[in-house]
Amino acid sequence: MGKKIKVTFVVTNCKKTGPINQTLNIIRNLDKGVFEASLITMFPEEENNTMFDGYRKTNIKIYQAGMNKVKSILYGKVVVGNILKKIKPDIVQGVGIPPYRMTLGYKDCVHFVTLRNYCYEDYPDQYGKKIGPVLADMDMKLIRKQMSKGEPVVTCSNSLTDMYKKKQQLDIGFICNGVDVSKYSKRDLSKRAALRKALALPDDKIIFVYSGRLIDRKNQQEAIESVLHSARSSEIVLVLLGDGINRQSLVDNYRKHANVLIRGEVSNVIDYLHASDVYLSSSKSEGLPNGVLEAMAAGLPVLLSDIPQHMELFSVNMRIGRYYKLGDVGALASEIDSMLDDDLSSMSADSYKAVMNNFTAEIMSKKYQNLYKHFL
């Protein structure tokens, strides 16, 4: 057997986020006979908000730089570069643009990055409406420069690639996100009543659930208002899981409504998915939404806004659920009402099959592995 291909992943830290989860999925499914993976973390881990143990259990080598943000700006490239000199990787994959920048001081490798959002939509929400567009301009300048050198860049969905093509005139390939289907197993309806009791959820309602960040871009207020405007609102409950800058305002504004439950950050998302009937996302923008894929892997039908990234899922199978026109509360309320009369069991089966056949972590990782080989 020949020399293994060394792939080093560089992250800020292992905070529980979609990109960190997707990177772990890539590593878990690597062909160990061909690839040797390692990880560099730039910042210390956050207590009670880390996936570090998941990475450690893969038995890859992990290097912790232990920098803070100021130190990373001042000499992050030097610190990361010195670690890379010890590893001597063939490919370095930055998970996010800041870590990607830190890898560019080391020249003896292929530099690689996956774009997981459209920066001009995501950054204003993340960094503010003044700073966000400036940072997006900087990142686009960097991506154009690296692509002109022949360095590989992909997005995490076909629809996101189309967006960069139309809006930035960039020809970028894509590898769709994948879900760990062993973790998000298909729900067992015979156990749903017991789960609802344990989670203090009503047993006599149709439960719509969302899991993810509670921020403007995710647009939870539209989902809540649609539930409240539903002609059959007394028959349904909306459960929101996750944290974010909008959480407290949502709690304050809707605490009086018994059919809106904002549970915040939980460690047992899978239990909530198994206890629910429909996954609801009213998001304004996505890469390829992890929360939706995970819900589908749990066998939930979906009700989604008609953004391109959501419609990409429907292009695989139109029977996975329903969609509505983003921004139209009345249209979403109408679709909610209609779903109460749909054959949710049939939608559930189609939703599960769509993920299993197209969006698993194994499928995603194999595509990355083929790309790594291509660029060496």
Short mmCIF file of N, CA, C and O in Angstrom, two decimals, residues 288-375:
data_model
loop_
_atom_site.label_atom_id
_atom_site.label_comp_id
_atom_site.label_asym_id
_atom_site.label_seq_id
_atom_site.Cartn_x
_atom_site.Cartn_y
_atom_site.Cartn_z
N LEU A 288 -27.24 24.28 2.91
CA LEU A 288 -28.17 23.16 2.76
C LEU A 288 -28.48 22.77 4.19
O LEU A 288 -27.62 22.26 4.90
N PRO A 289 -29.70 23.03 4.67
CA PRO A 289 -29.98 23.07 6.11
C PRO A 289 -29.83 21.73 6.82
O PRO A 289 -30.54 20.77 6.53
N ASN A 290 -28.90 21.70 7.78
CA ASN A 290 -28.67 20.50 8.57
C ASN A 290 -29.92 20.09 9.34
O ASN A 290 -30.25 18.90 9.42
N GLY A 291 -30.61 21.07 9.93
CA GLY A 291 -31.78 20.76 10.72
C GLY A 291 -32.85 20.05 9.92
O GLY A 291 -33.49 19.10 10.41
N VAL A 292 -33.05 20.48 8.68
CA VAL A 292 -34.05 19.85 7.82
C VAL A 292 -33.63 18.43 7.47
O VAL A 292 -34.43 17.48 7.53
N LEU A 293 -32.36 18.25 7.11
CA LEU A 293 -31.86 16.91 6.75
C LEU A 293 -31.98 15.95 7.94
O LEU A 293 -32.35 14.79 7.78
N GLU A 294 -31.66 16.44 9.13
CA GLU A 294 -31.74 15.60 10.32
C GLU A 294 -33.18 15.20 10.61
O GLU A 294 -33.46 14.06 11.00
N ALA A 295 -34.10 16.14 10.42
CA ALA A 295 -35.51 15.83 10.63
C ALA A 295 -35.99 14.79 9.63
O ALA A 295 -36.74 13.87 9.98
N MET A 296 -35.56 14.92 8.38
CA MET A 296 -35.94 13.94 7.35
C MET A 296 -35.36 12.57 7.67
O MET A 296 -36.00 11.54 7.45
N ALA A 297 -34.14 12.55 8.22
CA ALA A 297 -33.53 11.28 8.61
C ALA A 297 -34.26 10.63 9.77
O ALA A 297 -34.18 9.42 9.97
N ALA A 298 -34.98 11.45 10.54
CA ALA A 298 -35.81 10.92 11.62
C ALA A 298 -37.20 10.53 11.11
O ALA A 298 -38.04 10.07 11.89
N GLY A 299 -37.44 10.71 9.82
CA GLY A 299 -38.70 10.31 9.22
C GLY A 299 -39.80 11.35 9.32
O GLY A 299 -40.99 11.00 9.26
N LEU A 300 -39.43 12.63 9.45
CA LEU A 300 -40.45 13.67 9.53
C LEU A 300 -40.73 14.27 8.15
O LEU A 300 -39.79 14.59 7.41
N PRO A 301 -41.99 14.45 7.79
CA PRO A 301 -42.30 15.28 6.62
C PRO A 301 -41.95 16.72 6.94
O PRO A 301 -41.82 17.10 8.11
N VAL A 302 -41.79 17.54 5.90
CA VAL A 302 -41.31 18.91 6.12
C VAL A 302 -42.28 19.93 5.52
O VAL A 302 -42.98 19.66 4.54
N LEU A 303 -42.29 21.10 6.13
CA LEU A 303 -43.00 22.27 5.61
C LEU A 303 -41.97 23.40 5.57
O LEU A 303 -41.50 23.85 6.62
N LEU A 304 -41.62 23.86 4.36
CA LEU A 304 -40.46 24.72 4.19
C LEU A 304 -40.79 25.96 3.37
O LEU A 304 -41.66 25.92 2.49
N SER A 305 -40.06 27.04 3.64
CA SER A 305 -40.12 28.22 2.78
C SER A 305 -39.54 27.86 1.41
O SER A 305 -38.75 26.92 1.28
N ASP A 306 -39.91 28.63 0.39
CA ASP A 306 -39.54 28.26 -0.98
C ASP A 306 -38.20 28.85 -1.42
O ASP A 306 -38.02 29.15 -2.61
N ILE A 307 -37.26 28.98 -0.50
CA ILE A 307 -35.92 29.43 -0.89
C ILE A 307 -35.24 28.33 -1.72
O ILE A 307 -35.61 27.15 -1.61
N PRO A 308 -34.27 28.68 -2.55
CA PRO A 308 -33.65 27.67 -3.45
C PRO A 308 -33.10 26.45 -2.72
O PRO A 308 -33.21 25.33 -3.23
N GLN A 309 -32.50 26.66 -1.55
CA GLN A 309 -31.89 25.53 -0.85
C GLN A 309 -32.95 24.54 -0.36
O GLN A 309 -32.70 23.33 -0.32
N HIS A 310 -34.11 25.03 0.03
CA HIS A 310 -35.21 24.13 0.40
C HIS A 310 -35.78 23.44 -0.84
O HIS A 310 -36.08 22.24 -0.81
N MET A 311 -35.92 24.20 -1.92
CA MET A 311 -36.50 23.62 -3.13
C MET A 311 -35.59 22.56 -3.73
O MET A 311 -36.05 21.67 -4.45
N GLU A 312 -34.29 22.65 -3.44
CA GLU A 312 -33.35 21.61 -3.88
C GLU A 312 -33.74 20.25 -3.29
O GLU A 312 -33.60 19.22 -3.95
N LEU A 313 -34.24 20.26 -2.07
CA LEU A 313 -34.68 19.01 -1.44
C LEU A 313 -35.94 18.48 -2.12
O LEU A 313 -36.08 17.28 -2.34
N PHE A 314 -36.84 19.39 -2.46
CA PHE A 314 -38.06 18.97 -3.16
C PHE A 314 -37.76 18.48 -4.58
O PHE A 314 -38.51 17.68 -5.13
N SER A 315 -36.66 18.94 -5.17
CA SER A 315 -36.31 18.48 -6.51
C SER A 315 -35.97 16.99 -6.51
O SER A 315 -36.06 16.32 -7.54
N VAL A 316 -35.57 16.47 -5.35
CA VAL A 316 -35.30 15.04 -5.22
C VAL A 316 -36.60 14.25 -5.16
O VAL A 316 -36.74 13.19 -5.78
N ASN A 317 -37.57 14.78 -4.40
CA ASN A 317 -38.87 14.12 -4.26
C ASN A 317 -39.88 15.15 -3.78
O ASN A 317 -39.78 15.66 -2.66
N MET A 318 -40.85 15.46 -4.62
CA MET A 318 -41.86 16.47 -4.27
C MET A 318 -42.79 16.01 -3.16
O MET A 318 -43.54 16.81 -2.60
N ARG A 319 -42.75 14.73 -2.82
CA ARG A 319 -43.70 14.19 -1.85
C ARG A 319 -43.16 14.19 -0.42
O ARG A 319 -43.75 13.57 0.47
N ILE A 320 -42.05 14.88 -0.17
CA ILE A 320 -41.48 14.90 1.18
C ILE A 320 -42.25 15.82 2.13
O ILE A 320 -42.03 15.79 3.34
N GLY A 321 -43.16 16.63 1.59
CA GLY A 321 -43.93 17.54 2.42
C GLY A 321 -44.55 18.64 1.59
O GLY A 321 -44.97 18.42 0.45
N ARG A 322 -44.56 19.85 2.13
CA ARG A 322 -45.13 21.01 1.44
C ARG A 322 -44.18 22.20 1.56
O ARG A 322 -43.31 22.23 2.44
N TYR A 323 -44.39 23.20 0.70
CA TYR A 323 -43.62 24.44 0.78
C TYR A 323 -44.56 25.62 0.55
O TYR A 323 -45.68 25.45 0.07
N TYR A 324 -44.09 26.81 0.92
CA TYR A 324 -44.92 28.01 0.79
C TYR A 324 -44.04 29.18 0.35
O TYR A 324 -42.81 29.11 0.42
N LYS A 325 -44.66 30.25 -0.09
CA LYS A 325 -43.93 31.43 -0.54
C LYS A 325 -43.40 32.20 0.66
O LYS A 325 -44.17 32.66 1.51
N LEU A 326 -42.08 32.34 0.73
CA LEU A 326 -41.44 33.06 1.82
C LEU A 326 -42.04 34.46 1.97
O LEU A 326 -42.23 35.17 0.98
N GLY A 327 -42.34 34.84 3.20
CA GLY A 327 -42.87 36.17 3.48
C GLY A 327 -44.38 36.25 3.51
O GLY A 327 -44.94 37.28 3.90
N ASP A 328 -45.05 35.17 3.13
CA ASP A 328 -46.52 35.17 3.07
C ASP A 328 -47.07 34.36 4.24
O ASP A 328 -47.19 33.13 4.18
N VAL A 329 -47.40 35.06 5.32
CA VAL A 329 -47.91 34.40 6.53
C VAL A 329 -49.19 33.64 6.23
O VAL A 329 -49.40 32.52 6.71
N GLY A 330 -50.05 34.24 5.43
CA GLY A 330 -51.31 33.58 5.09
C GLY A 330 -51.10 32.28 4.33
O GLY A 330 -51.79 31.29 4.58
N ALA A 331 -50.13 32.30 3.40
CA ALA A 331 -49.84 31.09 2.63
C ALA A 331 -49.31 29.98 3.53
O ALA A 331 -49.69 28.81 3.38
N LEU A 332 -48.44 30.34 4.47
CA LEU A 332 -47.91 29.33 5.39
C LEU A 332 -49.01 28.80 6.29
O LEU A 332 -49.10 27.58 6.53
N ALA A 333 -49.87 29.68 6.78
CA ALA A 333 -50.99 29.24 7.62
C ALA A 333 -51.88 28.26 6.86
O ALA A 333 -52.34 27.25 7.41
N SER A 334 -52.10 28.54 5.58
CA SER A 334 -52.92 27.66 4.75
C SER A 334 -52.27 26.30 4.56
O SER A 334 -52.94 25.26 4.62
N GLU A 335 -50.95 26.29 4.36
CA GLU A 335 -50.24 25.01 4.19
C GLU A 335 -50.24 24.22 5.50
O GLU A 335 -50.32 22.99 5.49
N ILE A 336 -50.14 24.92 6.61
CA ILE A 336 -50.23 24.24 7.91
C ILE A 336 -51.58 23.54 8.04
O ILE A 336 -51.66 22.37 8.42
N ASP A 337 -52.64 24.27 7.71
CA ASP A 337 -53.98 23.68 7.78
C ASP A 337 -54.11 22.46 6.87
O ASP A 337 -54.68 21.43 7.25
N SER A 338 -53.55 22.58 5.66
CA SER A 338 -53.65 21.48 4.69
C SER A 338 -52.91 20.25 5.17
O SER A 338 -53.35 19.11 4.95
N MET A 339 -51.76 20.46 5.83
CA MET A 339 -50.97 19.30 6.27
C MET A 339 -51.71 18.47 7.31
O MET A 339 -51.46 17.27 7.45
N LEU A 340 -52.63 19.09 8.03
CA LEU A 340 -53.39 18.34 9.02
C LEU A 340 -54.29 17.29 8.38
O LEU A 340 -54.70 16.33 9.03
N ASP A 341 -54.58 17.49 7.09
CA ASP A 341 -55.42 16.53 6.36
C ASP A 341 -54.61 15.64 5.42
O ASP A 341 -55.16 14.76 4.75
N ASP A 342 -53.29 15.87 5.34
CA ASP A 342 -52.44 15.07 4.46
C ASP A 342 -52.16 13.69 5.05
O ASP A 342 -52.32 13.46 6.26
N ASP A 343 -51.68 12.81 4.19
CA ASP A 343 -51.21 11.50 4.63
C ASP A 343 -49.77 11.67 5.11
O ASP A 343 -48.82 11.49 4.34
N LEU A 344 -49.62 12.04 6.37
CA LEU A 344 -48.28 12.33 6.90
C LEU A 344 -47.41 11.08 6.93
O LEU A 344 -46.18 11.17 6.83
N SER A 345 -48.02 9.93 7.06
CA SER A 345 -47.26 8.68 7.08
C SER A 345 -46.56 8.45 5.74
O SER A 345 -45.39 8.06 5.69
N SER A 346 -47.28 8.71 4.64
CA SER A 346 -46.69 8.55 3.31
C SER A 346 -45.59 9.58 3.08
O SER A 346 -44.52 9.27 2.55
N MET A 347 -45.84 10.83 3.48
CA MET A 347 -44.83 11.88 3.36
C MET A 347 -43.58 11.52 4.17
O MET A 347 -42.45 11.75 3.75
N SER A 348 -43.81 10.96 5.34
CA SER A 348 -42.70 10.56 6.22
C SER A 348 -41.80 9.54 5.52
O SER A 348 -40.57 9.65 5.55
N ALA A 349 -42.42 8.55 4.88
CA ALA A 349 -41.64 7.52 4.19
C ALA A 349 -40.83 8.11 3.05
O ALA A 349 -39.65 7.76 2.86
N ASP A 350 -41.43 9.03 2.28
CA ASP A 350 -40.72 9.65 1.16
C ASP A 350 -39.60 10.56 1.66
O ASP A 350 -38.53 10.63 1.04
N SER A 351 -39.84 11.25 2.76
CA SER A 351 -38.82 12.13 3.33
C SER A 351 -37.60 11.32 3.77
O SER A 351 -36.45 11.69 3.48
N TYR A 352 -37.85 10.22 4.44
CA TYR A 352 -36.77 9.36 4.92
C TYR A 352 -35.97 8.78 3.75
O TYR A 352 -34.73 8.79 3.76
N LYS A 353 -36.66 8.31 2.72
CA LYS A 353 -35.98 7.73 1.56
C LYS A 353 -35.13 8.78 0.84
O LYS A 353 -34.03 8.47 0.35
N ALA A 354 -35.63 10.01 0.76
CA ALA A 354 -34.90 11.07 0.07
C ALA A 354 -33.54 11.31 0.71
O ALA A 354 -32.53 11.50 0.02
N VAL A 355 -33.50 11.30 2.03
CA VAL A 355 -32.22 11.49 2.74
C VAL A 355 -31.33 10.27 2.56
O VAL A 355 -30.14 10.39 2.24
N MET A 356 -31.88 9.10 2.77
CA MET A 356 -31.08 7.88 2.72
C MET A 356 -30.44 7.66 1.35
O MET A 356 -29.35 7.12 1.23
N ASN A 357 -31.11 8.11 0.30
CA ASN A 357 -30.61 7.89 -1.05
C ASN A 357 -29.74 9.02 -1.58
O ASN A 357 -29.05 8.85 -2.60
N ASN A 358 -29.76 10.17 -0.91
CA ASN A 358 -29.09 11.34 -1.49
C ASN A 358 -28.24 12.16 -0.52
O ASN A 358 -27.30 12.83 -0.97
N PHE A 359 -28.54 12.15 0.77
CA PHE A 359 -27.93 13.12 1.67
C PHE A 359 -27.36 12.49 2.93
O PHE A 359 -27.51 13.04 4.03
N THR A 360 -26.70 11.35 2.81
CA THR A 360 -26.09 10.75 3.99
C THR A 360 -24.65 11.24 4.14
O THR A 360 -24.02 11.68 3.17
N ALA A 361 -24.13 11.13 5.35
CA ALA A 361 -22.75 11.52 5.62
C ALA A 361 -21.78 10.67 4.80
O ALA A 361 -20.74 11.17 4.34
N GLU A 362 -22.10 9.41 4.61
CA GLU A 362 -21.22 8.52 3.85
C GLU A 362 -21.12 8.97 2.39
O GLU A 362 -20.03 9.02 1.81
N ILE A 363 -22.26 9.31 1.79
CA ILE A 363 -22.26 9.80 0.41
C ILE A 363 -21.43 11.07 0.30
O ILE A 363 -20.60 11.23 -0.60
N MET A 364 -21.66 12.01 1.24
CA MET A 364 -20.93 13.28 1.22
C MET A 364 -19.42 13.05 1.36
O MET A 364 -18.62 13.60 0.60
N SER A 365 -19.02 12.24 2.33
CA SER A 365 -17.60 12.02 2.59
C SER A 365 -16.91 11.39 1.38
O SER A 365 -15.78 11.76 1.04
N LYS A 366 -17.57 10.45 0.72
CA LYS A 366 -16.97 9.82 -0.46
C LYS A 366 -16.71 10.85 -1.56
O LYS A 366 -15.69 10.78 -2.27
N LYS A 367 -17.60 11.81 -1.71
CA LYS A 367 -17.42 12.84 -2.73
C LYS A 367 -16.23 13.74 -2.38
O LYS A 367 -15.46 14.14 -3.26
N TYR A 368 -16.07 14.06 -1.10
CA TYR A 368 -14.90 14.83 -0.68
C TYR A 368 -13.62 14.04 -0.93
O TYR A 368 -12.62 14.58 -1.40
N GLN A 369 -13.65 12.75 -0.61
CA GLN A 369 -12.46 11.93 -0.80
C GLN A 369 -12.06 11.87 -2.27
O GLN A 369 -10.87 11.93 -2.62
N ASN A 370 -13.04 11.77 -3.15
CA ASN A 370 -12.75 11.76 -4.58
C ASN A 370 -12.14 13.09 -5.02
O ASN A 370 -11.23 13.12 -5.87
N LEU A 371 -12.62 14.18 -4.43
CA LEU A 371 -12.09 15.50 -4.77
C LEU A 371 -10.66 15.66 -4.26
O LEU A 371 -9.80 16.21 -4.95
N TYR A 372 -10.39 15.18 -3.05
CA TYR A 372 -9.03 15.23 -2.51
C TYR A 372 -8.06 14.53 -3.47
O TYR A 372 -6.98 15.04 -3.78
N LYS A 373 -8.45 13.34 -3.91
CA LYS A 373 -7.59 12.58 -4.82
C LYS A 373 -7.38 13.32 -6.14
O LYS A 373 -6.28 13.31 -6.70
N HIS A 374 -8.43 13.98 -6.60
CA HIS A 374 -8.37 14.68 -7.89
C HIS A 374 -7.34 15.79 -7.89
O HIS A 374 -6.66 16.03 -8.90
N PHE A 375 -7.19 16.47 -6.75
CA PHE A 375 -6.30 17.64 -6.71
C PHE A 375 -4.87 17.30 -6.31
O PHE A 375 -4.05 18.19 -6.11
#
